[in-house]
Amino acid sequence: DILLALDVSKSMLAEDVSPNRLERAKRKIIDFLKIVGGDRIGLIAFAGTSFLQCPLTLDHGAVQIFLDQVDTDLIPVAGTAISGAIEIAMKAFEKSERNSRALILITDGEDTVGKPLELAKKANEQGIKIYTIGIGKEGGAPIPATGGGFKKDRAGNVVLTKLDEDSLQRVALETGGSYVRSVSGDLDLEKI
């Protein structure tokens, strides 16, 4: 059983990867669906809160239909709560009879809410391995604003969103999983 947790926060609109982080992540999931065979797949969308977009299923076409509906307006709560995605995954896996359970987090890693490392420890206790795919670049990029331009802070400075590889590595290692940075092609997916 594999749950894919996709970050749909506004920072995923940054264009430091082509065409933007969210579209790159969605393409990764589509490629992943082609690689996996008889595994049950589910989809979690998360930003400031999380929800199970598609429960575990053998129907990978259904997962893709749900994936097509995902965008940054899906979740009205701003921010990024990786811990919320892990929590939803643990609940979804409770109904699973299978021994092999994995959560693949696809995010820029900028966690603004919660304590993902603590939830990773709990997931590990339940036998869930977490793999993380980092989307974005360490140097960061501005976040496009609604209506044009870029998101600014209260002082009028352009807000930069950066890939937090360190946090993503720690979350994955806590459960015996692994971290990989998203690259063009399928090398990152093959590693996972």
Coordinates of C-alpha atoms in Angstrom, one line a residue:
D1 CA 0.0 0.0 0.0
I2 CA 1.4 3.4 -1.0
L3 CA 0.0 6.8 -0.1
L4 CA 1.2 9.7 -2.1
A5 CA 1.0 13.0 -0.2
L6 CA 1.1 16.1 -2.5
D7 CA 1.9 19.6 -1.1
V8 CA -0.7 22.0 -2.6
S9 CA 0.4 25.1 -0.7
K10 CA 0.9 28.4 -2.6
S11 CA 4.7 27.9 -2.4
M12 CA 4.2 25.0 -4.9
L13 CA 3.5 27.7 -7.5
A14 CA 7.1 28.8 -7.5
E15 CA 8.8 28.4 -10.9
D16 CA 12.3 27.4 -9.9
V17 CA 11.5 24.1 -11.6
S18 CA 9.6 23.9 -14.9
P19 CA 6.8 24.7 -15.3
N20 CA 6.2 25.1 -11.6
R21 CA 6.6 22.9 -8.5
L22 CA 3.1 21.7 -8.4
E23 CA 2.9 20.7 -12.1
R24 CA 6.3 18.9 -11.7
A25 CA 5.0 17.0 -8.7
K26 CA 1.8 16.0 -10.5
R27 CA 3.9 14.7 -13.5
K28 CA 6.0 12.7 -11.1
I29 CA 2.9 11.1 -9.7
I30 CA 1.7 10.2 -13.2
D31 CA 5.1 8.7 -14.0
F32 CA 5.0 6.8 -10.7
L33 CA 1.6 5.3 -11.5
K34 CA 3.1 3.9 -14.7
I35 CA 6.0 2.3 -12.8
V36 CA 4.0 0.6 -10.0
G37 CA 2.1 -2.6 -10.8
G38 CA -0.3 -4.3 -8.4
D39 CA 0.2 -1.9 -5.5
R40 CA -2.8 -0.1 -4.0
I41 CA -2.3 3.7 -4.3
G42 CA -4.0 6.5 -2.5
L43 CA -3.6 10.3 -2.7
I44 CA -3.4 12.9 0.1
A45 CA -3.5 16.6 -0.6
F46 CA -2.1 18.9 2.0
A47 CA -1.3 22.6 2.8
G48 CA -2.2 24.1 6.2
T49 CA -4.5 21.1 6.7
S50 CA -4.7 17.7 5.0
F51 CA -7.3 15.3 3.6
L52 CA -7.5 12.0 1.8
Q53 CA -8.2 12.9 -1.8
C54 CA -8.4 9.3 -3.0
P55 CA -8.5 6.3 -0.7
L56 CA -6.2 3.3 -1.3
T57 CA -7.2 1.6 -4.6
L58 CA -5.9 -0.7 -7.3
D59 CA -7.6 1.6 -9.8
H60 CA -4.7 3.8 -10.8
G61 CA -6.9 5.6 -13.3
A62 CA -9.1 6.8 -10.4
V63 CA -6.0 8.2 -8.7
Q64 CA -5.2 10.1 -11.8
I65 CA -8.7 11.5 -12.0
F66 CA -8.4 12.8 -8.5
L67 CA -4.9 14.1 -9.2
D68 CA -6.2 16.1 -12.1
Q69 CA -8.5 18.0 -9.7
V70 CA -5.7 19.0 -7.4
D71 CA -4.5 22.7 -7.4
T72 CA -3.4 25.3 -4.8
D73 CA -7.0 26.5 -4.3
L74 CA -8.1 23.0 -3.1
I75 CA -7.3 23.6 0.5
P76 CA -8.3 27.1 1.9
V77 CA -6.0 26.8 4.9
A78 CA -2.7 28.5 4.1
G79 CA 0.7 27.1 5.2
T80 CA 2.3 23.7 4.9
A81 CA 1.6 21.0 7.5
I82 CA 3.7 17.9 6.7
S83 CA 2.7 16.5 10.1
G84 CA -0.9 16.7 9.1
A85 CA -0.2 14.6 5.9
I86 CA 1.6 12.0 8.0
E87 CA -1.3 11.9 10.4
I88 CA -3.9 11.4 7.6
A89 CA -1.7 8.6 6.2
M90 CA -1.6 6.8 9.6
K91 CA -5.4 6.9 9.8
A92 CA -5.8 5.6 6.2
F93 CA -3.3 2.8 6.8
E94 CA -5.2 1.7 10.0
K95 CA -7.7 -0.1 7.7
S96 CA -4.9 -1.7 5.7
E97 CA -4.2 -5.4 6.2
R98 CA -0.9 -5.3 4.3
N99 CA 2.4 -5.4 6.0
S100 CA 4.2 -3.2 3.4
R101 CA 3.0 0.4 3.8
A102 CA 4.8 3.5 2.4
L103 CA 4.1 7.2 2.4
I104 CA 5.7 9.3 -0.3
L105 CA 5.7 13.0 0.5
I106 CA 6.1 15.3 -2.5
T107 CA 6.8 18.8 -1.2
D108 CA 9.3 21.7 -1.0
G109 CA 9.6 20.8 2.7
E110 CA 8.9 24.2 4.0
D111 CA 6.9 23.1 7.0
T112 CA 5.1 26.1 8.6
V113 CA 2.8 24.2 11.0
G114 CA 3.4 21.2 13.3
K115 CA 6.2 18.9 14.1
P116 CA 6.7 16.4 11.3
L117 CA 9.6 14.6 13.0
E118 CA 7.4 13.6 15.9
L119 CA 4.8 12.3 13.6
A120 CA 7.4 10.4 11.6
K121 CA 8.4 8.6 14.8
K122 CA 4.8 7.5 15.4
A123 CA 4.5 6.4 11.7
N124 CA 7.6 4.3 12.2
E125 CA 6.1 2.6 15.2
Q126 CA 3.2 1.6 13.0
G127 CA 5.5 0.2 10.4
I128 CA 5.1 3.0 7.9
K129 CA 8.1 4.0 5.8
I130 CA 8.2 7.5 4.6
Y131 CA 10.0 8.5 1.4
T132 CA 10.4 12.2 0.5
I133 CA 10.7 13.8 -2.8
G134 CA 11.9 17.4 -2.7
I135 CA 10.6 19.8 -5.3
G136 CA 12.4 23.1 -5.9
K137 CA 15.8 24.6 -5.5
E138 CA 17.8 25.5 -2.4
G139 CA 18.3 29.0 -3.7
G140 CA 14.6 29.6 -3.6
A141 CA 12.2 31.4 -5.8
P142 CA 9.4 34.0 -5.4
I143 CA 5.8 32.8 -5.0
P144 CA 3.5 34.2 -7.8
A145 CA 0.7 36.3 -6.4
T146 CA -2.9 36.2 -7.4
G147 CA -3.4 39.0 -10.0
G148 CA 0.3 39.1 -11.1
G149 CA 3.6 39.9 -9.5
F150 CA 4.9 38.1 -6.5
K151 CA 3.8 37.5 -2.9
K152 CA 5.3 40.1 -0.5
D153 CA 5.7 40.3 3.3
R154 CA 4.4 43.1 5.4
A155 CA 7.6 45.2 4.8
G156 CA 7.0 44.9 1.1
N157 CA 9.9 42.5 0.4
V158 CA 9.3 39.6 -2.1
V159 CA 8.9 36.3 -0.2
L160 CA 11.2 33.5 -1.3
T161 CA 10.4 29.9 -0.9
K162 CA 13.3 27.5 -0.5
L163 CA 13.6 23.7 -0.7
D164 CA 14.2 22.4 2.8
E165 CA 16.2 19.2 2.1
D166 CA 17.5 18.8 5.6
S167 CA 14.0 18.5 7.1
L168 CA 12.8 16.1 4.4
Q169 CA 15.9 13.9 4.9
R170 CA 15.3 13.7 8.7
V171 CA 11.7 12.8 8.3
A172 CA 12.5 10.0 5.8
L173 CA 15.5 8.6 7.8
E174 CA 13.3 8.5 11.0
T175 CA 11.3 5.7 9.3
G176 CA 14.0 3.9 7.4
G177 CA 12.9 5.6 4.2
S178 CA 14.9 7.8 1.9
Y179 CA 15.0 11.3 0.4
V180 CA 15.6 12.3 -3.2
R181 CA 15.5 15.6 -4.9
S182 CA 13.1 15.7 -7.9
V183 CA 15.0 15.7 -11.2
S184 CA 13.8 15.6 -14.9
G185 CA 13.3 12.0 -16.0
D186 CA 12.6 9.0 -13.7
L187 CA 15.9 8.6 -11.9
D188 CA 14.4 9.9 -8.6
L189 CA 11.4 7.6 -8.9
E190 CA 13.5 4.6 -9.6
K191 CA 15.6 5.3 -6.5
I192 CA 12.4 5.4 -4.3

